[in-house]
Coordinates of C-alpha atoms in Angstrom, one line a residue:
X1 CA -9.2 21.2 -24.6
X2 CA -12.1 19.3 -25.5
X3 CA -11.4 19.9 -29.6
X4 CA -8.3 18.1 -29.2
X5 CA -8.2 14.3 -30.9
X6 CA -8.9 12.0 -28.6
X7 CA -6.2 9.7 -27.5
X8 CA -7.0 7.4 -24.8
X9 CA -6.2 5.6 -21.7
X10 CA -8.5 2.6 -20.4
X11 CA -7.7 1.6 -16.7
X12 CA -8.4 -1.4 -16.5
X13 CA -11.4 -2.8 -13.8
X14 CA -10.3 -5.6 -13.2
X15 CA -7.1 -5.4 -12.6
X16 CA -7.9 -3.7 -9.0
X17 CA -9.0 -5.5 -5.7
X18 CA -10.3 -3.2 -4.1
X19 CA -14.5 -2.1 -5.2
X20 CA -15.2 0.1 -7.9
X21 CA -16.6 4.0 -6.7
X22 CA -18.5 6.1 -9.2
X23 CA -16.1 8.4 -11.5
X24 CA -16.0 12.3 -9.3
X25 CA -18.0 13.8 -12.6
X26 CA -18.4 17.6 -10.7
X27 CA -15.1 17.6 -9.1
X28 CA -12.0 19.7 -10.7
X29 CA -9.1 18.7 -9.0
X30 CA -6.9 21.5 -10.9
X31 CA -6.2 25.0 -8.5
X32 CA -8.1 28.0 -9.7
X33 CA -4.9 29.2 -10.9
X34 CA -3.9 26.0 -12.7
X35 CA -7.4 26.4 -14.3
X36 CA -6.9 29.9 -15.3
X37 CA -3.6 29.2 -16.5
X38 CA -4.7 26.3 -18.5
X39 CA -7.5 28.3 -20.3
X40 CA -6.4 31.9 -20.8
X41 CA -3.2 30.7 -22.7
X42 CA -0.3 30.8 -20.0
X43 CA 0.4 27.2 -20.0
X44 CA 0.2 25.1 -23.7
X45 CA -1.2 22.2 -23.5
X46 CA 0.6 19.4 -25.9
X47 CA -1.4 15.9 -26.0
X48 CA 0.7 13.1 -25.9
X49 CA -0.1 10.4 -28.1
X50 CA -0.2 6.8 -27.6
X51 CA 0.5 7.0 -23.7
X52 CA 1.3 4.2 -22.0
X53 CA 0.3 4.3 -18.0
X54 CA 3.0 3.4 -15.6
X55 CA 2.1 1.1 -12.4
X56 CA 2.8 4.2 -10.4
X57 CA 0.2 6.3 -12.3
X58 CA -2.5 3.2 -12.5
X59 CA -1.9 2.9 -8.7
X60 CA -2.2 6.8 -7.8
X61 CA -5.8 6.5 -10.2
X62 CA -7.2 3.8 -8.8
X63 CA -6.7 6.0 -5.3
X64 CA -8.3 8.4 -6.5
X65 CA -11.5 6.4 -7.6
X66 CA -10.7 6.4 -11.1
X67 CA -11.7 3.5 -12.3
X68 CA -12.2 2.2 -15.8
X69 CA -12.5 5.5 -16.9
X70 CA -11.0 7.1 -20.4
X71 CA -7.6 9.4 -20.1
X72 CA -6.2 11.8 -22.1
X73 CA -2.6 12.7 -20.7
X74 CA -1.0 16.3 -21.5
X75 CA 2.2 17.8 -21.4
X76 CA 1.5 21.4 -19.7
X77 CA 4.3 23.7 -21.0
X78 CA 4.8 26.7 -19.3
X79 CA 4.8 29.6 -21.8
X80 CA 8.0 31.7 -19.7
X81 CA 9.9 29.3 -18.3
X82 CA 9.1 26.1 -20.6
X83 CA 9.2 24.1 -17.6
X84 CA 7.0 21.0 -18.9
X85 CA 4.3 18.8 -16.2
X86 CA 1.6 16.5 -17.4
X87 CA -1.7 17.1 -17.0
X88 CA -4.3 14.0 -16.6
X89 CA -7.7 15.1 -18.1
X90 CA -10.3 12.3 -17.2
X91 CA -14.0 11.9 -18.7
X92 CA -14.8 15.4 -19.9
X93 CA -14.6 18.1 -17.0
X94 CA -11.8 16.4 -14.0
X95 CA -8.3 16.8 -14.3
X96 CA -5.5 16.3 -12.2
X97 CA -2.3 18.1 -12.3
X98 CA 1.0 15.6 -12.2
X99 CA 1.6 16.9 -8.4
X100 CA -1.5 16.4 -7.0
X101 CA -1.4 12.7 -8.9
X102 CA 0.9 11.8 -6.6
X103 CA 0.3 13.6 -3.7
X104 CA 3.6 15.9 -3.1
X105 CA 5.3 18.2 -5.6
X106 CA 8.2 17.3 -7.9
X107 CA 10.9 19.1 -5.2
X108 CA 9.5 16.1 -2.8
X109 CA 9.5 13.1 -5.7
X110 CA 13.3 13.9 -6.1
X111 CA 14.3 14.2 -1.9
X112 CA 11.7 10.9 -0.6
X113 CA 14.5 9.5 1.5
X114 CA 15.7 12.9 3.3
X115 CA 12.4 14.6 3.4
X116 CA 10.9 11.3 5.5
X117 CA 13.3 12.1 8.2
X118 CA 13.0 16.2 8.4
X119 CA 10.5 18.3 8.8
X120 CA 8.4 18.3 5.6
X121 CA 7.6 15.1 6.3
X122 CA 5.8 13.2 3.9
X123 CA 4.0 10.7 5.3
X124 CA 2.7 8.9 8.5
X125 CA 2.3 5.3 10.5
X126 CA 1.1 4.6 13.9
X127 CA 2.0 1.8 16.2
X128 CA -0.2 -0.2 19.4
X129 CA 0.9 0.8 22.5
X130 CA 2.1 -2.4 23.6
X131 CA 5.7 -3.4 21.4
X132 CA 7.7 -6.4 21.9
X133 CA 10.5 -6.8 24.2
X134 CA 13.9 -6.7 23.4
X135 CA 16.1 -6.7 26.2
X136 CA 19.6 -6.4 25.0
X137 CA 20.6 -7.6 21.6
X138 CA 18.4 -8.4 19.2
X139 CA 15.4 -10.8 19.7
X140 CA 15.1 -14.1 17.5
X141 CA 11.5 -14.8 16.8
X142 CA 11.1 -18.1 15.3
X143 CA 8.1 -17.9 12.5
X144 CA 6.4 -21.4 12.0
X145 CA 4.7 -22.2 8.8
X146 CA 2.5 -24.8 10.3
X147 CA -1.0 -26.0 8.2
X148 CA 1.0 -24.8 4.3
X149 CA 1.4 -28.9 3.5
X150 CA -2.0 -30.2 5.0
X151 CA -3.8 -27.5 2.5
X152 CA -0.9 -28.1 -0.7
X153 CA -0.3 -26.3 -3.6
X154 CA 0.1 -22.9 -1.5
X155 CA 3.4 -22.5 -3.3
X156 CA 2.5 -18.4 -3.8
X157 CA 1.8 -18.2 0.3
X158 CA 5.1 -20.2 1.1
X159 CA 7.1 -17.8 -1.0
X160 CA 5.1 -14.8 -0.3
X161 CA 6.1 -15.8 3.1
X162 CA 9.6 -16.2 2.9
X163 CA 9.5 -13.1 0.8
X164 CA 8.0 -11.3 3.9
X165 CA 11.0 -12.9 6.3
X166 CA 13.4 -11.4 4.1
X167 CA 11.8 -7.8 4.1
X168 CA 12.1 -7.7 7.7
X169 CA 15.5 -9.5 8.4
X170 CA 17.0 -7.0 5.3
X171 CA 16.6 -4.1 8.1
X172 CA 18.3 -5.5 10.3
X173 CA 16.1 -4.5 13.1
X174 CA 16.7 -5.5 16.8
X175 CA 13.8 -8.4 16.0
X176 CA 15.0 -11.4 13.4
X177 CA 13.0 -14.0 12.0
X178 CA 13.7 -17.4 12.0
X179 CA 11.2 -19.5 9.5
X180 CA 10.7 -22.7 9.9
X181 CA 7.7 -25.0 7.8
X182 CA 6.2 -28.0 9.5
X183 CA 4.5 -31.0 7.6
X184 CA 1.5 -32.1 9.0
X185 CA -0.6 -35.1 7.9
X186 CA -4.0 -33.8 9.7
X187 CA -5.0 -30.8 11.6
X188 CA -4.8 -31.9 14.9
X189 CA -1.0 -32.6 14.6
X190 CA -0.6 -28.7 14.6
X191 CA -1.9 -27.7 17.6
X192 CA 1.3 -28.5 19.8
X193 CA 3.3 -26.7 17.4
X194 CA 1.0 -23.2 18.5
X195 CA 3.8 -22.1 20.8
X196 CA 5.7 -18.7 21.9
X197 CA 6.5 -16.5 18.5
X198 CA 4.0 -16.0 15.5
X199 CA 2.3 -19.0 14.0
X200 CA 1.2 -18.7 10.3
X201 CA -1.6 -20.8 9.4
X202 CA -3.8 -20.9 5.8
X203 CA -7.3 -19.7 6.4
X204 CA -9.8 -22.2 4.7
X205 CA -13.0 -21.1 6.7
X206 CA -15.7 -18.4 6.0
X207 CA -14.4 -15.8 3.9
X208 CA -11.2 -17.3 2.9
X209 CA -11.7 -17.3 -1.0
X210 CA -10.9 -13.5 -1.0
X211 CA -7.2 -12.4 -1.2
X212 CA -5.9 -11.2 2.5
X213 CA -5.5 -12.0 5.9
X214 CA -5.6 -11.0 9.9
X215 CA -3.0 -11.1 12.7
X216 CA -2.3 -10.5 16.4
X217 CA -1.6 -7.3 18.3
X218 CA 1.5 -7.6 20.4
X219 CA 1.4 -8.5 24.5
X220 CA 2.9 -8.4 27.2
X221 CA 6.4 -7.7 25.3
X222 CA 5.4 -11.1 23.2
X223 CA 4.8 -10.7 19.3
X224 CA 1.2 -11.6 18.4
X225 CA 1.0 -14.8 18.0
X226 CA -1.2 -16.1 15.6
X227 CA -1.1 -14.5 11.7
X228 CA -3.9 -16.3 9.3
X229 CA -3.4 -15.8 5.5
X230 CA -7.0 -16.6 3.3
X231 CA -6.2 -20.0 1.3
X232 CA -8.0 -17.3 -1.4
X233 CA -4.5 -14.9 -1.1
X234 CA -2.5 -18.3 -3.2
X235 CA -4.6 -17.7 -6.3
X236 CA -2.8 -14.0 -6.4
X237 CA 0.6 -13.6 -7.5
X238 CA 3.8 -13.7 -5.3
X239 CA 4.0 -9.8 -5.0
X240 CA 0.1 -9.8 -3.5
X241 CA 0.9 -12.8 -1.2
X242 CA 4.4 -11.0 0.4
X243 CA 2.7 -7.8 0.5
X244 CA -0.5 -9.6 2.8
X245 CA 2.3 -11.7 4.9
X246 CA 4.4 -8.6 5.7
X247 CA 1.5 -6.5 6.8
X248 CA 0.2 -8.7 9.0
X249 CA 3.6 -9.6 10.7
X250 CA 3.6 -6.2 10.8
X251 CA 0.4 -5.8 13.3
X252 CA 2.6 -8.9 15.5
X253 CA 5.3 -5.9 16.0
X254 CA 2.4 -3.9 16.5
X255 CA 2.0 -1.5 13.1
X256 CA -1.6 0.0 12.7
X257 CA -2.8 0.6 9.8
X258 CA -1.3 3.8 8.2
X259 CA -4.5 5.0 7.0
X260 CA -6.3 3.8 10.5
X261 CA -8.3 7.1 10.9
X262 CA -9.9 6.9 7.5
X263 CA -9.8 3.5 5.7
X264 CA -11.8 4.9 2.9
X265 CA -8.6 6.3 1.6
X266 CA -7.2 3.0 0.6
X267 CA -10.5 1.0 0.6
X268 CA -12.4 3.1 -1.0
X269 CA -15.5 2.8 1.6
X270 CA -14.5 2.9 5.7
X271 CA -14.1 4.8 8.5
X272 CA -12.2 5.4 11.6
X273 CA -10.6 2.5 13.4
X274 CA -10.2 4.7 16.3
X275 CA -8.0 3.5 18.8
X276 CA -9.6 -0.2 19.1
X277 CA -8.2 -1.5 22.7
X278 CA -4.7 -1.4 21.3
X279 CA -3.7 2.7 20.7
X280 CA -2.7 4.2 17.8
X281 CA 0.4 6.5 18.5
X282 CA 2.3 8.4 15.9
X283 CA 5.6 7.0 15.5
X284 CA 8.5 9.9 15.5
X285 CA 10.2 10.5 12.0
X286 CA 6.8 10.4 10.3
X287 CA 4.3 13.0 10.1
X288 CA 0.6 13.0 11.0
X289 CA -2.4 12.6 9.2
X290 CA -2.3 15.8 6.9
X291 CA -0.4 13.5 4.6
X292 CA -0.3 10.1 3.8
X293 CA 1.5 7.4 2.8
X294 CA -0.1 5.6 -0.2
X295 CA 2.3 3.1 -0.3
X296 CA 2.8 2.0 2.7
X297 CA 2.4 -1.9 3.3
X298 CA 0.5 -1.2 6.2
X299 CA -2.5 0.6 4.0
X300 CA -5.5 -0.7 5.4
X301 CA -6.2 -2.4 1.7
X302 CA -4.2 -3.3 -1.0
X303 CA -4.4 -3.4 -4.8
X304 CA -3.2 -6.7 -7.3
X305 CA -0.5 -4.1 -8.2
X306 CA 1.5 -4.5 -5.5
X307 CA 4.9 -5.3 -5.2
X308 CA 4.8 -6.3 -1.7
X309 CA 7.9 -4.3 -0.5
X310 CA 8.5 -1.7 2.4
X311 CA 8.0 2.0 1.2
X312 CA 10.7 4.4 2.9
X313 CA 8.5 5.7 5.7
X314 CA 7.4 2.4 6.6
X315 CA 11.6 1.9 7.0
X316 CA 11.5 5.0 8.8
X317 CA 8.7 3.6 11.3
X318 CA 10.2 -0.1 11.7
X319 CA 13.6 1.5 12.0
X320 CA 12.3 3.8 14.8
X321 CA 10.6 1.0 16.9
X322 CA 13.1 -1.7 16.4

């Protein structure tokens, strides 16, 4: 393999939020077998030339702690059946095969929507133990935009936010959004609009100039009530700013973080949440930790690839609770 001309892939630093990790140098993430079959001839290995990465593949790299690191990509041809894979070779001695990439083999890639709902299972969310109310009917819970006009120009927030509305209300869950924004002059004009349902307010303290946000846990059968989005999140696209807004109205229905037990698997660095005063209980129709779902909106951290939508298991777990 390593006689082959060179034809590479940068992935591109800067391009990802979360912190750079040091490339896995002494880690093969190839099977034995793959190995073997690689190297004594049982699979040919065709370099592709002038490969172009997907978002997909950038995404499932940057995962993995590849980052800004050379790729070669292969085709790895079978020799009896001519069934065809690609092979990601990175530096000199990792490579991944095109199944592990993504976390599930090529069966799964082709049966997402069914498998989430039997019993190969792909992925898994958790929810608090306290959920909101809904009595009979569906619940209206009205959203109020309340500080966007005192900060301006938060045009990427306000339309990540609306963006967010529209994620939810597209389910058609037994909880609906209504949004409403509120023009306020000064600051102190928004504290009597801090009533019942979930208040969204720019962030513009410590800490604000990074990209993200926080939120409420439901109580007492009430949403969370608060959601604050860093005035920092506006200077990201629209994508990054629906994808912040819809996780945290996520923890207001009470959504942990899918990846609560070990954030270093989106953050790179982390550890376990545990159950932090609030549970974390598996919801049914996902599976449990063995596997999970990288892209889930409710990923402890995020990437500026995001397109800020619902995967299916995060459906599957809305779906189930509402």
């Amino acid at each position: 393999m390593k006689n082959l001309t060179k034809v590479m892939v940068l992935l591109a630093m800067h391009t990802f939020l979360a912190c750079t990790t040091e490339m896995k140098e002494d880690e093969n993430l190839l099977s034995e077998q793959d190995l073997d079959d690689l190297f004594k001839g049982y699979k040919d290995l065709q370099l592709i030339k002038d490969y172009t990465m997907s978002k997909k593949e950038l995404e499932s790299f940057q995962k993995e702690g590849f980052i800004g690191e050379y790729v070669r990509v292969f085709n790895s041809i079978d020799i009896k059946t001519g069934e065809a894979s690609k092979v990601y070779e990175i530096g000199k001695d990792v490579y991944i095969n095109e199944e592990d990439m993504f976390g599930h083999s090529k069966k799964d890639k082709t049966s997402t929507k069914s498998s989430v709902n039997g019993t190969n299972d792909l992925f898994s969310q958790y929810r608090t133990t306290n959920l909101v109310t809904v009595n009979n009917g569906v619940r209206t819970i009205e959203i109020k935009a309340i500080n966007f006009f005192y900060f301006q120009n938060m045009n990427n927030v306000a339309e990540g936010l609306i963006q967010a509305v529209n994620n939810y209300n597209s389910l058609n869950l037994t909880v609906r959004f209504e949004l409403n924004f509120y023009t306020i002059t000064t600051l102190q004009e928004s504290w009597p609009l801090y009533t019942p349902g979930i208040n969204v307010v720019i962030h513009n303290g410590s800490g604000s100039s990074l990209p993200g946000g926080s939120a409420v846990f439901p109580n007492s059968g009430s949403p969370g009530g608060q959601v604050r989005i860093n005035s920092g999140t506006n200077n990201e696209s629209i994508n990054v700013n629906e994808h912040v807004i819809t996780h945290e109205i996520g923890h207001c229905l009470g959504m942990r973080h899918t990846d609560f037990f070990n954030r270093s698997i989106s953050c790179i660095s982390g550890g376990n949440e545990g159950n932090a005063g609030v549970g974390a209980i598996h919801i049914p129709g996902t599976p449990a930790q063995v596997n999970v779902d990288m892209d889930s909106v409710f990923l402890s951290c995020f990437n500026l690839f995001t397109d800020g939508e619902f995967s299916n298991a995060d459906i599957v777990a809305l779906q189930a609770l509402y």
